[in-house]
Structure formats: structure tokens, C-alpha cells
mmCIF file of N, CA and C in Angstrom:
data_model
loop_
_atom_site.group_PDB
_atom_site.id
_atom_site.type_symbol
_atom_site.label_atom_id
_atom_site.label_comp_id
_atom_site.label_asym_id
_atom_site.label_seq_id
_atom_site.Cartn_x
_atom_site.Cartn_y
_atom_site.Cartn_z
ATOM 1 N N MET A 1241 0.840 -1.163 0.000
ATOM 2 C CA MET A 1241 0.000 0.000 0.000
ATOM 3 C C MET A 1241 0.895 1.239 0.000
ATOM 4 N N LEU A 1242 0.604 2.176 -0.869
ATOM 5 C CA LEU A 1242 1.382 3.403 -0.942
ATOM 6 C C LEU A 1242 0.895 4.386 0.102
ATOM 7 N N ASN A 1243 1.796 5.092 0.716
ATOM 8 C CA ASN A 1243 1.426 6.131 1.658
ATOM 9 C C ASN A 1243 2.344 7.313 1.412
ATOM 10 N N LEU A 1244 1.952 8.147 0.475
ATOM 11 C CA LEU A 1244 2.762 9.293 0.102
ATOM 12 C C LEU A 1244 2.089 10.564 0.567
ATOM 13 N N SER A 1245 2.870 11.530 0.935
ATOM 14 C CA SER A 1245 2.281 12.795 1.356
ATOM 15 C C SER A 1245 2.018 13.658 0.135
ATOM 16 N N ILE A 1246 1.060 14.546 0.267
ATOM 17 C CA ILE A 1246 0.772 15.482 -0.808
ATOM 18 C C ILE A 1246 1.792 16.602 -0.715
ATOM 19 N N ARG A 1247 2.446 16.863 -1.827
ATOM 20 C CA ARG A 1247 3.474 17.889 -1.862
ATOM 21 C C ARG A 1247 2.847 19.193 -2.325
ATOM 22 N N THR A 1248 2.977 20.223 -1.527
ATOM 23 C CA THR A 1248 2.535 21.541 -1.954
ATOM 24 C C THR A 1248 3.736 22.465 -1.920
ATOM 25 N N LEU A 1249 3.705 23.451 -2.749
ATOM 26 C CA LEU A 1249 4.821 24.371 -2.818
ATOM 27 C C LEU A 1249 4.634 25.479 -1.803
ATOM 28 N N GLY A 1250 5.730 25.988 -1.304
ATOM 29 C CA GLY A 1250 5.685 27.050 -0.306
ATOM 30 C C GLY A 1250 5.270 28.371 -0.916
ATOM 31 N N SER A 1251 5.614 29.433 -0.241
ATOM 32 C CA SER A 1251 5.237 30.754 -0.725
ATOM 33 C C SER A 1251 5.946 31.038 -2.044
ATOM 34 N N ASN A 1252 5.457 32.040 -2.735
ATOM 35 C CA ASN A 1252 6.023 32.382 -4.032
ATOM 36 C C ASN A 1252 7.421 32.966 -3.849
ATOM 37 N N PRO A 1253 8.460 32.361 -4.452
ATOM 38 C CA PRO A 1253 9.809 32.920 -4.343
ATOM 39 C C PRO A 1253 9.848 34.312 -4.967
ATOM 40 N N ARG A 1254 10.547 35.239 -4.313
ATOM 41 C CA ARG A 1254 10.595 36.605 -4.801
ATOM 42 C C ARG A 1254 12.044 37.066 -4.914
ATOM 43 N N HIS A 1255 12.255 37.959 -5.857
ATOM 44 C CA HIS A 1255 13.560 38.566 -6.068
ATOM 45 C C HIS A 1255 13.317 40.056 -6.246
ATOM 46 N N HIS A 1256 13.863 40.871 -5.354
ATOM 47 C CA HIS A 1256 13.642 42.321 -5.375
ATOM 48 C C HIS A 1256 12.152 42.653 -5.363
ATOM 49 N N GLY A 1257 11.369 41.901 -4.570
ATOM 50 C CA GLY A 1257 9.945 42.191 -4.427
ATOM 51 C C GLY A 1257 9.066 41.642 -5.535
ATOM 52 N N ARG A 1258 9.647 41.053 -6.539
ATOM 53 C CA ARG A 1258 8.872 40.505 -7.662
ATOM 54 C C ARG A 1258 8.994 38.987 -7.673
ATOM 55 N N PRO A 1259 7.962 38.300 -8.217
ATOM 56 C CA PRO A 1259 8.087 36.839 -8.344
ATOM 57 C C PRO A 1259 9.277 36.500 -9.242
ATOM 58 N N MET A 1260 10.014 35.481 -8.864
ATOM 59 C CA MET A 1260 11.163 35.064 -9.670
ATOM 60 C C MET A 1260 10.675 34.424 -10.967
ATOM 61 N N PRO A 1261 11.290 34.771 -12.080
ATOM 62 C CA PRO A 1261 10.891 34.168 -13.351
ATOM 63 C C PRO A 1261 11.024 32.644 -13.296
ATOM 64 N N GLY A 1262 10.030 31.962 -13.803
ATOM 65 C CA GLY A 1262 10.050 30.506 -13.853
ATOM 66 C C GLY A 1262 9.595 29.826 -12.582
ATOM 67 N N SER A 1263 9.315 30.591 -11.522
ATOM 68 C CA SER A 1263 8.860 29.959 -10.277
ATOM 69 C C SER A 1263 7.330 29.952 -10.239
ATOM 70 N N PRO A 1264 6.734 28.971 -9.556
ATOM 71 C CA PRO A 1264 5.274 28.928 -9.446
ATOM 72 C C PRO A 1264 4.759 30.136 -8.669
ATOM 73 N N TYR A 1265 3.587 30.620 -9.054
ATOM 74 C CA TYR A 1265 2.960 31.727 -8.336
ATOM 75 C C TYR A 1265 1.469 31.447 -8.203
ATOM 76 N N ASP A 1266 0.891 31.969 -7.135
ATOM 77 C CA ASP A 1266 -0.530 31.751 -6.863
ATOM 78 C C ASP A 1266 -1.388 32.425 -7.921
ATOM 79 N N ILE A 1267 -2.467 31.758 -8.292
ATOM 80 C CA ILE A 1267 -3.449 32.322 -9.216
ATOM 81 C C ILE A 1267 -4.833 32.127 -8.613
ATOM 82 N N SER A 1268 -5.831 32.739 -9.221
ATOM 83 C CA SER A 1268 -7.201 32.632 -8.727
ATOM 84 C C SER A 1268 -7.690 31.189 -8.790
ATOM 85 N N LYS A 1269 -8.272 30.744 -7.688
ATOM 86 C CA LYS A 1269 -8.837 29.394 -7.641
ATOM 87 C C LYS A 1269 -10.068 29.286 -8.536
ATOM 88 N N ASN A 1270 -10.626 30.437 -8.905
ATOM 89 C CA ASN A 1270 -11.839 30.452 -9.719
ATOM 90 C C ASN A 1270 -11.569 30.643 -11.203
ATOM 91 N N SER A 1271 -10.305 30.707 -11.599
ATOM 92 C CA SER A 1271 -10.008 30.936 -13.015
ATOM 93 C C SER A 1271 -10.545 29.779 -13.859
ATOM 94 N N ALA A 1272 -10.886 30.086 -15.090
ATOM 95 C CA ALA A 1272 -11.438 29.071 -15.993
ATOM 96 C C ALA A 1272 -10.452 27.923 -16.193
ATOM 97 N N ALA A 1273 -9.165 28.230 -16.305
ATOM 98 C CA ALA A 1273 -8.159 27.183 -16.523
ATOM 99 C C ALA A 1273 -8.090 26.237 -15.330
ATOM 100 N N VAL A 1274 -8.156 26.780 -14.121
ATOM 101 C CA VAL A 1274 -8.107 25.948 -12.916
ATOM 102 C C VAL A 1274 -9.362 25.090 -12.823
ATOM 103 N N GLN A 1275 -10.520 25.682 -13.048
ATOM 104 C CA GLN A 1275 -11.775 24.932 -12.967
ATOM 105 C C GLN A 1275 -11.807 23.809 -13.999
ATOM 106 N N GLN A 1276 -11.317 24.092 -15.195
ATOM 107 C CA GLN A 1276 -11.268 23.080 -16.256
ATOM 108 C C GLN A 1276 -10.301 21.948 -15.891
ATOM 109 N N ALA A 1277 -9.155 22.303 -15.304
ATOM 110 C CA ALA A 1277 -8.168 21.294 -14.900
ATOM 111 C C ALA A 1277 -8.728 20.387 -13.813
ATOM 112 N N VAL A 1278 -9.408 20.974 -12.837
ATOM 113 C CA VAL A 1278 -9.969 20.207 -11.721
ATOM 114 C C VAL A 1278 -11.100 19.299 -12.211
ATOM 115 N N LEU A 1279 -11.918 19.795 -13.112
ATOM 116 C CA LEU A 1279 -13.002 18.981 -13.661
ATOM 117 C C LEU A 1279 -12.435 17.796 -14.445
ATOM 118 N N GLY A 1280 -11.393 18.039 -15.235
ATOM 119 C CA GLY A 1280 -10.746 16.949 -15.962
ATOM 120 C C GLY A 1280 -10.154 15.912 -15.026
ATOM 121 N N ALA A 1281 -9.572 16.369 -13.916
ATOM 122 C CA ALA A 1281 -9.013 15.446 -12.921
ATOM 123 C C ALA A 1281 -10.117 14.627 -12.264
ATOM 124 N N ALA A 1282 -11.279 15.244 -12.022
ATOM 125 C CA ALA A 1282 -12.409 14.511 -11.430
ATOM 126 C C ALA A 1282 -12.885 13.418 -12.380
ATOM 127 N N HIS A 1283 -12.932 13.708 -13.668
ATOM 128 C CA HIS A 1283 -13.324 12.684 -14.645
ATOM 129 C C HIS A 1283 -12.304 11.539 -14.652
ATOM 130 N N SER A 1284 -11.031 11.882 -14.553
ATOM 131 C CA SER A 1284 -9.989 10.857 -14.488
ATOM 132 C C SER A 1284 -10.142 10.020 -13.216
ATOM 133 N N PHE A 1285 -10.402 10.671 -12.090
ATOM 134 C CA PHE A 1285 -10.624 9.975 -10.821
ATOM 135 C C PHE A 1285 -11.789 9.002 -10.964
ATOM 136 N N ASN A 1286 -12.899 9.481 -11.535
ATOM 137 C CA ASN A 1286 -14.085 8.634 -11.689
ATOM 138 C C ASN A 1286 -13.812 7.427 -12.571
ATOM 139 N N SER A 1287 -13.011 7.602 -13.605
ATOM 140 C CA SER A 1287 -12.740 6.474 -14.500
ATOM 141 C C SER A 1287 -11.825 5.435 -13.849
ATOM 142 N N GLN A 1288 -11.064 5.835 -12.836
ATOM 143 C CA GLN A 1288 -10.129 4.917 -12.193
ATOM 144 C C GLN A 1288 -10.636 4.333 -10.878
ATOM 145 N N SER A 1289 -11.651 4.951 -10.286
ATOM 146 C CA SER A 1289 -12.122 4.460 -8.985
ATOM 147 C C SER A 1289 -13.143 3.342 -9.178
ATOM 148 N N ASN A 1290 -13.280 2.521 -8.156
ATOM 149 C CA ASN A 1290 -14.265 1.436 -8.173
ATOM 150 C C ASN A 1290 -15.543 1.823 -7.446
ATOM 151 N N ASP A 1291 -15.678 3.081 -7.085
ATOM 152 C CA ASP A 1291 -16.839 3.534 -6.332
ATOM 153 C C ASP A 1291 -18.102 3.420 -7.181
ATOM 154 N N ALA A 1292 -19.234 3.189 -6.535
ATOM 155 C CA ALA A 1292 -20.511 3.068 -7.242
ATOM 156 C C ALA A 1292 -21.074 4.431 -7.641
ATOM 157 N N PHE A 1293 -20.550 5.514 -7.026
ATOM 158 C CA PHE A 1293 -21.056 6.860 -7.299
ATOM 159 C C PHE A 1293 -19.974 7.720 -7.943
ATOM 160 N N LEU A 1294 -20.422 8.725 -8.676
ATOM 161 C CA LEU A 1294 -19.498 9.686 -9.270
ATOM 162 C C LEU A 1294 -19.034 10.686 -8.219
ATOM 163 N N PHE A 1295 -17.840 11.209 -8.398
ATOM 164 C CA PHE A 1295 -17.307 12.272 -7.552
ATOM 165 C C PHE A 1295 -17.194 13.532 -8.390
ATOM 166 N N LYS A 1296 -17.308 14.683 -7.726
ATOM 167 C CA LYS A 1296 -17.112 15.945 -8.432
ATOM 168 C C LYS A 1296 -16.329 16.899 -7.535
ATOM 169 N N PRO A 1297 -15.679 17.897 -8.145
ATOM 170 C CA PRO A 1297 -14.914 18.854 -7.345
ATOM 171 C C PRO A 1297 -15.830 19.572 -6.355
ATOM 172 N N SER A 1298 -15.365 19.689 -5.112
ATOM 173 C CA SER A 1298 -16.157 20.390 -4.103
ATOM 174 C C SER A 1298 -15.439 21.627 -3.572
ATOM 175 N N ALA A 1299 -14.131 21.728 -3.754
ATOM 176 C CA ALA A 1299 -13.383 22.917 -3.317
ATOM 177 C C ALA A 1299 -12.000 22.916 -3.957
ATOM 178 N N VAL A 1300 -11.547 24.103 -4.320
ATOM 179 C CA VAL A 1300 -10.159 24.280 -4.753
ATOM 180 C C VAL A 1300 -9.445 24.943 -3.583
ATOM 181 N N LEU A 1301 -8.418 24.284 -3.075
ATOM 182 C CA LEU A 1301 -7.716 24.763 -1.887
ATOM 183 C C LEU A 1301 -6.568 25.707 -2.231
ATOM 184 N N ARG A 1302 -5.877 25.415 -3.331
ATOM 185 C CA ARG A 1302 -4.750 26.239 -3.752
ATOM 186 C C ARG A 1302 -4.507 26.018 -5.235
ATOM 187 N N ALA A 1303 -4.164 27.094 -5.926
ATOM 188 C CA ALA A 1303 -3.869 26.992 -7.355
ATOM 189 C C ALA A 1303 -2.637 27.829 -7.665
ATOM 190 N N GLN A 1304 -1.723 27.231 -8.413
ATOM 191 C CA GLN A 1304 -0.515 27.930 -8.833
ATOM 192 C C GLN A 1304 -0.279 27.688 -10.319
ATOM 193 N N ARG A 1305 0.486 28.594 -10.885
ATOM 194 C CA ARG A 1305 0.839 28.512 -12.294
ATOM 195 C C ARG A 1305 2.340 28.744 -12.402
ATOM 196 N N GLN A 1306 2.955 28.048 -13.340
ATOM 197 C CA GLN A 1306 4.388 28.195 -13.576
ATOM 198 C C GLN A 1306 4.609 28.196 -15.081
ATOM 199 N N VAL A 1307 5.354 29.172 -15.559
ATOM 200 C CA VAL A 1307 5.649 29.244 -16.989
ATOM 201 C C VAL A 1307 7.007 28.590 -17.216
ATOM 202 N N VAL A 1308 6.978 27.404 -17.812
ATOM 203 C CA VAL A 1308 8.188 26.630 -18.129
ATOM 204 C C VAL A 1308 7.927 25.857 -19.416
ATOM 205 N N ARG A 1309 8.475 26.350 -20.520
ATOM 206 C CA ARG A 1309 8.241 25.701 -21.817
ATOM 207 C C ARG A 1309 6.786 25.272 -21.959
ATOM 208 N N GLY A 1310 5.923 26.181 -21.654
ATOM 209 C CA GLY A 1310 4.494 25.944 -21.597
ATOM 210 C C GLY A 1310 4.007 26.437 -20.249
ATOM 211 N N ILE A 1311 2.832 26.020 -19.858
ATOM 212 C CA ILE A 1311 2.261 26.442 -18.582
ATOM 213 C C ILE A 1311 1.984 25.216 -17.730
ATOM 214 N N ARG A 1312 2.515 25.218 -16.532
ATOM 215 C CA ARG A 1312 2.306 24.126 -15.580
ATOM 216 C C ARG A 1312 1.365 24.630 -14.496
ATOM 217 N N TYR A 1313 0.274 23.889 -14.282
ATOM 218 C CA TYR A 1313 -0.668 24.213 -13.216
ATOM 219 C C TYR A 1313 -0.461 23.236 -12.069
ATOM 220 N N ILE A 1314 -0.449 23.755 -10.858
ATOM 221 C CA ILE A 1314 -0.297 22.958 -9.644
ATOM 222 C C ILE A 1314 -1.514 23.282 -8.782
ATOM 223 N N VAL A 1315 -2.364 22.281 -8.552
ATOM 224 C CA VAL A 1315 -3.641 22.541 -7.884
ATOM 225 C C VAL A 1315 -3.887 21.512 -6.787
ATOM 226 N N ASP A 1316 -4.255 21.998 -5.613
ATOM 227 C CA ASP A 1316 -4.725 21.146 -4.522
ATOM 228 C C ASP A 1316 -6.222 21.386 -4.406
ATOM 229 N N PHE A 1317 -7.001 20.305 -4.409
ATOM 230 C CA PHE A 1317 -8.455 20.451 -4.407
ATOM 231 C C PHE A 1317 -9.101 19.271 -3.710
ATOM 232 N N GLN A 1318 -10.405 19.375 -3.501
ATOM 233 C CA GLN A 1318 -11.177 18.289 -2.904
ATOM 234 C C GLN A 1318 -12.232 17.824 -3.894
ATOM 235 N N ILE A 1319 -12.470 16.522 -3.896
ATOM 236 C CA ILE A 1319 -13.593 15.977 -4.645
ATOM 237 C C ILE A 1319 -14.451 15.197 -3.661
ATOM 238 N N SER A 1320 -15.760 15.253 -3.887
ATOM 239 C CA SER A 1320 -16.699 14.609 -2.966
ATOM 240 C C SER A 1320 -17.666 13.727 -3.734
ATOM 241 N N ARG A 1321 -18.144 12.707 -3.048
ATOM 242 C CA ARG A 1321 -19.080 11.749 -3.643
ATOM 243 C C ARG A 1321 -20.426 12.440 -3.888
ATOM 244 N N THR A 1322 -20.996 12.157 -5.056
ATOM 245 C CA THR A 1322 -22.311 12.706 -5.404
ATOM 246 C C THR A 1322 -23.380 11.624 -5.241
ATOM 247 N N VAL A 1323 -24.618 12.012 -5.505
ATOM 248 C CA VAL A 1323 -25.730 11.059 -5.453
ATOM 249 C C VAL A 1323 -25.918 10.356 -6.794
ATOM 250 N N CYS A 1324 -25.139 10.738 -7.813
ATOM 251 C CA CYS A 1324 -25.279 10.144 -9.149
ATOM 252 C C CYS A 1324 -24.546 8.805 -9.220
ATOM 253 N N PRO A 1325 -25.273 7.728 -9.518
ATOM 254 C CA PRO A 1325 -24.607 6.428 -9.678
ATOM 255 C C PRO A 1325 -23.690 6.452 -10.899
ATOM 256 N N LYS A 1326 -22.583 5.784 -10.794
ATOM 257 C CA LYS A 1326 -21.621 5.749 -11.893
ATOM 258 C C LYS A 1326 -22.213 5.066 -13.126
ATOM 259 N N ARG A 1327 -23.098 4.128 -12.924
ATOM 260 C CA ARG A 1327 -23.658 3.382 -14.063
ATOM 261 C C ARG A 1327 -24.464 4.276 -15.002
ATOM 262 N N ASN A 1328 -24.964 5.421 -14.517
ATOM 263 C CA ASN A 1328 -25.735 6.333 -15.378
ATOM 264 C C ASN A 1328 -24.853 7.058 -16.383
ATOM 265 N N ARG A 1329 -23.555 7.107 -16.113
ATOM 266 C CA ARG A 1329 -22.565 7.694 -17.021
ATOM 267 C C ARG A 1329 -22.891 9.127 -17.447
ATOM 268 N N THR A 1330 -23.456 9.916 -16.547
ATOM 269 C CA THR A 1330 -23.697 11.316 -16.886
ATOM 270 C C THR A 1330 -22.357 12.031 -16.964
ATOM 271 N N SER A 1331 -22.176 12.839 -17.972
ATOM 272 C CA SER A 1331 -20.917 13.568 -18.093
ATOM 273 C C SER A 1331 -21.049 14.971 -17.509
ATOM 274 N N ASP A 1332 -22.276 15.378 -17.187
ATOM 275 C CA ASP A 1332 -22.513 16.706 -16.634
ATOM 276 C C ASP A 1332 -22.566 16.616 -15.113
ATOM 277 N N LEU A 1333 -21.415 16.780 -14.480
ATOM 278 C CA LEU A 1333 -21.350 16.672 -13.027
ATOM 279 C C LEU A 1333 -22.098 17.806 -12.330
ATOM 280 N N ASP A 1334 -22.401 18.897 -13.058
ATOM 281 C CA ASP A 1334 -23.177 19.990 -12.462
ATOM 282 C C ASP A 1334 -24.570 19.524 -12.054
ATOM 283 N N ARG A 1335 -25.076 18.506 -12.706
ATOM 284 C CA ARG A 1335 -26.412 17.984 -12.382
ATOM 285 C C ARG A 1335 -26.392 17.008 -11.206
ATOM 286 N N CYS A 1336 -25.213 16.659 -10.751
ATOM 287 C CA CYS A 1336 -25.063 15.713 -9.642
ATOM 288 C C CYS A 1336 -24.860 16.477 -8.339
ATOM 289 N N HIS A 1337 -25.763 16.290 -7.405
ATOM 290 C CA HIS A 1337 -25.644 16.933 -6.098
ATOM 291 C C HIS A 1337 -24.737 16.092 -5.207
ATOM 292 N N LEU A 1338 -24.090 16.746 -4.248
ATOM 293 C CA LEU A 1338 -23.234 16.027 -3.305
ATOM 294 C C LEU A 1338 -24.084 15.181 -2.372
ATOM 295 N N GLN A 1339 -23.509 14.086 -1.905
ATOM 296 C CA GLN A 1339 -24.181 13.242 -0.919
ATOM 297 C C GLN A 1339 -24.456 14.083 0.327
ATOM 298 N N PRO A 1340 -25.619 13.919 0.942
ATOM 299 C CA PRO A 1340 -25.871 14.637 2.198
ATOM 300 C C PRO A 1340 -24.971 14.063 3.295
ATOM 301 N N PRO A 1341 -24.741 14.830 4.360
ATOM 302 C CA PRO A 1341 -23.919 14.304 5.458
ATOM 303 C C PRO A 1341 -24.466 12.962 5.936
ATOM 304 N N GLY A 1342 -23.577 12.049 6.186
ATOM 305 C CA GLY A 1342 -23.991 10.719 6.629
ATOM 306 C C GLY A 1342 -23.036 9.651 6.145
ATOM 307 N N ARG A 1343 -23.527 8.445 6.141
ATOM 308 C CA ARG A 1343 -22.708 7.270 5.842
ATOM 309 C C ARG A 1343 -22.100 7.283 4.445
ATOM 310 N N LEU A 1344 -22.811 7.793 3.457
ATOM 311 C CA LEU A 1344 -22.306 7.759 2.078
ATOM 312 C C LEU A 1344 -21.454 8.973 1.701
ATOM 313 N N ALA A 1345 -21.472 9.998 2.521
ATOM 314 C CA ALA A 1345 -20.675 11.192 2.212
ATOM 315 C C ALA A 1345 -19.190 10.848 2.326
ATOM 316 N N GLN A 1346 -18.423 11.256 1.332
ATOM 317 C CA GLN A 1346 -16.985 10.998 1.357
ATOM 318 C C GLN A 1346 -16.269 12.064 0.539
ATOM 319 N N THR A 1347 -15.136 12.520 1.052
ATOM 320 C CA THR A 1347 -14.344 13.549 0.380
ATOM 321 C C THR A 1347 -12.893 13.101 0.305
ATOM 322 N N PHE A 1348 -12.263 13.388 -0.816
ATOM 323 C CA PHE A 1348 -10.848 13.107 -1.016
ATOM 324 C C PHE A 1348 -10.124 14.415 -1.291
ATOM 325 N N ARG A 1349 -8.897 14.474 -0.809
ATOM 326 C CA ARG A 1349 -8.035 15.621 -1.091
ATOM 327 C C ARG A 1349 -7.088 15.197 -2.206
ATOM 328 N N CYS A 1350 -6.994 16.020 -3.244
ATOM 329 C CA CYS A 1350 -6.197 15.664 -4.417
ATOM 330 C C CYS A 1350 -5.141 16.721 -4.716
ATOM 331 N N HIS A 1351 -4.078 16.261 -5.335
ATOM 332 C CA HIS A 1351 -2.999 17.130 -5.803
ATOM 333 C C HIS A 1351 -2.826 16.848 -7.294
ATOM 334 N N LEU A 1352 -2.869 17.900 -8.089
ATOM 335 C CA LEU A 1352 -2.784 17.776 -9.542
ATOM 336 C C LEU A 1352 -1.660 18.654 -10.063
ATOM 337 N N GLU A 1353 -0.875 18.094 -10.960
ATOM 338 C CA GLU A 1353 0.105 18.875 -11.712
ATOM 339 C C GLU A 1353 -0.160 18.609 -13.186
ATOM 340 N N LEU A 1354 -0.440 19.672 -13.904
ATOM 341 C CA LEU A 1354 -0.858 19.590 -15.296
ATOM 342 C C LEU A 1354 0.018 20.510 -16.125
ATOM 343 N N TRP A 1355 0.410 20.053 -17.287
ATOM 344 C CA TRP A 1355 1.288 20.833 -18.153
ATOM 345 C C TRP A 1355 0.583 21.094 -19.470
ATOM 346 N N LEU A 1356 0.462 22.357 -19.813
ATOM 347 C CA LEU A 1356 -0.149 22.794 -21.066
ATOM 348 C C LEU A 1356 0.956 23.344 -21.957
ATOM 349 N N ILE A 1357 1.108 22.771 -23.120
ATOM 350 C CA ILE A 1357 2.108 23.258 -24.064
ATOM 351 C C ILE A 1357 1.331 23.806 -25.259
ATOM 352 N N PRO A 1358 1.251 25.148 -25.371
ATOM 353 C CA PRO A 1358 0.372 25.769 -26.367
ATOM 354 C C PRO A 1358 0.581 25.290 -27.795
ATOM 355 N N TRP A 1359 1.803 24.928 -28.160
ATOM 356 C CA TRP A 1359 2.049 24.516 -29.540
ATOM 357 C C TRP A 1359 1.821 23.023 -29.761
ATOM 358 N N LYS A 1360 1.330 22.324 -28.732
ATOM 359 C CA LYS A 1360 0.989 20.905 -28.863
ATOM 360 C C LYS A 1360 -0.481 20.720 -28.508
ATOM 361 N N PRO A 1361 -1.159 19.777 -29.158
ATOM 362 C CA PRO A 1361 -2.565 19.553 -28.816
ATOM 363 C C PRO A 1361 -2.702 18.892 -27.442
ATOM 364 N N GLY A 1362 -3.770 19.217 -26.753
ATOM 365 C CA GLY A 1362 -4.072 18.579 -25.472
ATOM 366 C C GLY A 1362 -3.233 19.103 -24.337
ATOM 367 N N ARG A 1363 -3.283 18.366 -23.247
ATOM 368 C CA ARG A 1363 -2.533 18.704 -22.041
ATOM 369 C C ARG A 1363 -1.944 17.435 -21.468
ATOM 370 N N GLU A 1364 -0.918 17.577 -20.667
ATOM 371 C CA GLU A 1364 -0.236 16.420 -20.099
ATOM 372 C C GLU A 1364 -0.381 16.452 -18.581
ATOM 373 N N THR A 1365 -0.973 15.402 -18.020
ATOM 374 C CA THR A 1365 -1.072 15.291 -16.571
ATOM 375 C C THR A 1365 0.234 14.707 -16.062
ATOM 376 N N LEU A 1366 0.940 15.482 -15.261
ATOM 377 C CA LEU A 1366 2.211 15.029 -14.700
ATOM 378 C C LEU A 1366 1.986 14.206 -13.441
ATOM 379 N N GLU A 1367 0.980 14.601 -12.653
ATOM 380 C CA GLU A 1367 0.720 13.906 -11.393
ATOM 381 C C GLU A 1367 -0.720 14.142 -10.958
ATOM 382 N N LEU A 1368 -1.355 13.082 -10.480
ATOM 383 C CA LEU A 1368 -2.668 13.176 -9.842
ATOM 384 C C LEU A 1368 -2.658 12.217 -8.667
ATOM 385 N N GLN A 1369 -2.770 12.766 -7.463
ATOM 386 C CA GLN A 1369 -2.811 11.961 -6.239
ATOM 387 C C GLN A 1369 -4.066 12.327 -5.476
ATOM 388 N N CYS A 1370 -4.794 11.333 -5.011
ATOM 389 C CA CYS A 1370 -5.963 11.581 -4.174
ATOM 390 C C CYS A 1370 -5.907 10.660 -2.972
ATOM 391 N N ARG A 1371 -6.227 11.201 -1.813
ATOM 392 C CA ARG A 1371 -6.267 10.404 -0.591
ATOM 393 C C ARG A 1371 -7.484 10.842 0.208
ATOM 394 N N SER A 1372 -7.913 9.960 1.105
ATOM 395 C CA SER A 1372 -9.098 10.279 1.890
ATOM 396 C C SER A 1372 -8.851 11.546 2.691
ATOM 397 N N HIS A 1373 -9.916 12.233 2.978
ATOM 398 C CA HIS A 1373 -9.842 13.499 3.703
ATOM 399 C C HIS A 1373 -9.156 13.322 5.058
ATOM 400 N N GLN A 1374 -9.218 12.120 5.612
ATOM 401 C CA GLN A 1374 -8.595 11.836 6.905
ATOM 402 C C GLN A 1374 -7.126 11.442 6.740
ATOM 403 N N GLN A 1375 -6.529 11.697 5.575
ATOM 404 C CA GLN A 1375 -5.127 11.396 5.280
ATOM 405 C C GLN A 1375 -4.831 9.902 5.311
ATOM 406 N N GLY A 1376 -5.764 9.112 4.843
ATOM 407 C CA GLY A 1376 -5.557 7.674 4.744
ATOM 408 C C GLY A 1376 -4.655 7.346 3.577
ATOM 409 N N PRO A 1377 -4.646 6.072 3.172
ATOM 410 C CA PRO A 1377 -3.787 5.668 2.058
ATOM 411 C C PRO A 1377 -4.195 6.355 0.753
ATOM 412 N N VAL A 1378 -3.243 6.469 -0.134
ATOM 413 C CA VAL A 1378 -3.497 7.072 -1.438
ATOM 414 C C VAL A 1378 -4.462 6.178 -2.200
ATOM 415 N N LEU A 1379 -5.547 6.764 -2.701
ATOM 416 C CA LEU A 1379 -6.522 5.998 -3.465
ATOM 417 C C LEU A 1379 -6.133 5.971 -4.937
ATOM 418 N N ILE A 1380 -5.876 7.125 -5.484
ATOM 419 C CA ILE A 1380 -5.495 7.240 -6.892
ATOM 420 C C ILE A 1380 -4.129 7.906 -6.923
ATOM 421 N N GLN A 1381 -3.193 7.308 -7.583
ATOM 422 C CA GLN A 1381 -1.898 7.951 -7.760
ATOM 423 C C GLN A 1381 -1.421 7.683 -9.167
ATOM 424 N N ASN A 1382 -1.191 8.743 -9.872
ATOM 425 C CA ASN A 1382 -0.639 8.636 -11.217
ATOM 426 C C ASN A 1382 0.520 9.595 -11.341
ATOM 427 N N ARG A 1383 1.641 9.084 -11.733
ATOM 428 C CA ARG A 1383 2.771 9.926 -12.129
ATOM 429 C C ARG A 1383 3.019 9.573 -13.583
ATOM 430 N N PHE A 1384 2.854 10.530 -14.419
ATOM 431 C CA PHE A 1384 2.914 10.274 -15.851
ATOM 432 C C PHE A 1384 4.272 10.614 -16.408
#
């Protein structure tokens, strides 16, 4: 069983009061790029989990961006179990409400690193790790 900690980056490195070129810096958790990245990670989580219900993003905890031969996004977020059964295969997670508090409610904390290279099609997931909210064993871990 793997038991890895979620790695988050510290404060934004600065040089003469400005962010250092090439270093990660905080961005809005509500930006379209972050929301799209988190939604894509939730779909990946759902395709890899054996859970009977779909999960959807419930909170973005931290979002960073780094410009390095493209754009690298580093996002810590939570996904929570919905009331939508996985067998229904709905792709619109907005229509799926979260499980009410109780036995079926479950939340995972995830760490995502995604690389967007504008001159190449698609995006490359460098890392996706999810573990139970109580810091249990890693449920989903992908290092690409």
C-alpha cells in the first residue's frame, strides 16, 4: 500500500519584491483554466475508482501557475461523492448533487500537476494523487 504525502509548494519565491521568473505563483482558484483542470481530474478519478457513485470537485484549496516551456498548473483540491450512480454515465457533473452528510458522504483531497504546451494539442497530466480526507492511504496515484 502506498502512503505518500501530498506535496505543496511554499510561498512564491521573490527577487527584489517581484516573483522570480520561472517559479510557481498563486493564481485565482476560480479561473477558468483551474476549474477546467480540476473537472478533468475529477473525470480521471471517476474512470479509475471502483466507487458506485461519481465524484465531483467540491473545493479548490490552492492553485498555482508556472511558466516553463508551456504552462504548468499545480492545484490542490477536494472531490466529494455525489448522489449520481456511476452506471448512469452522466458527463454533466453539475447535475449531480453532493451526498448529504452521513454514511455515504466521502471527500478526497487531491494534488494535480498539469502541463499545457500551447504549440501541442491537449494537455499532459504530470501527477494526480488523491487520498481520503482523513489522510488515509493514497486511493489514486498517477505519475505520468
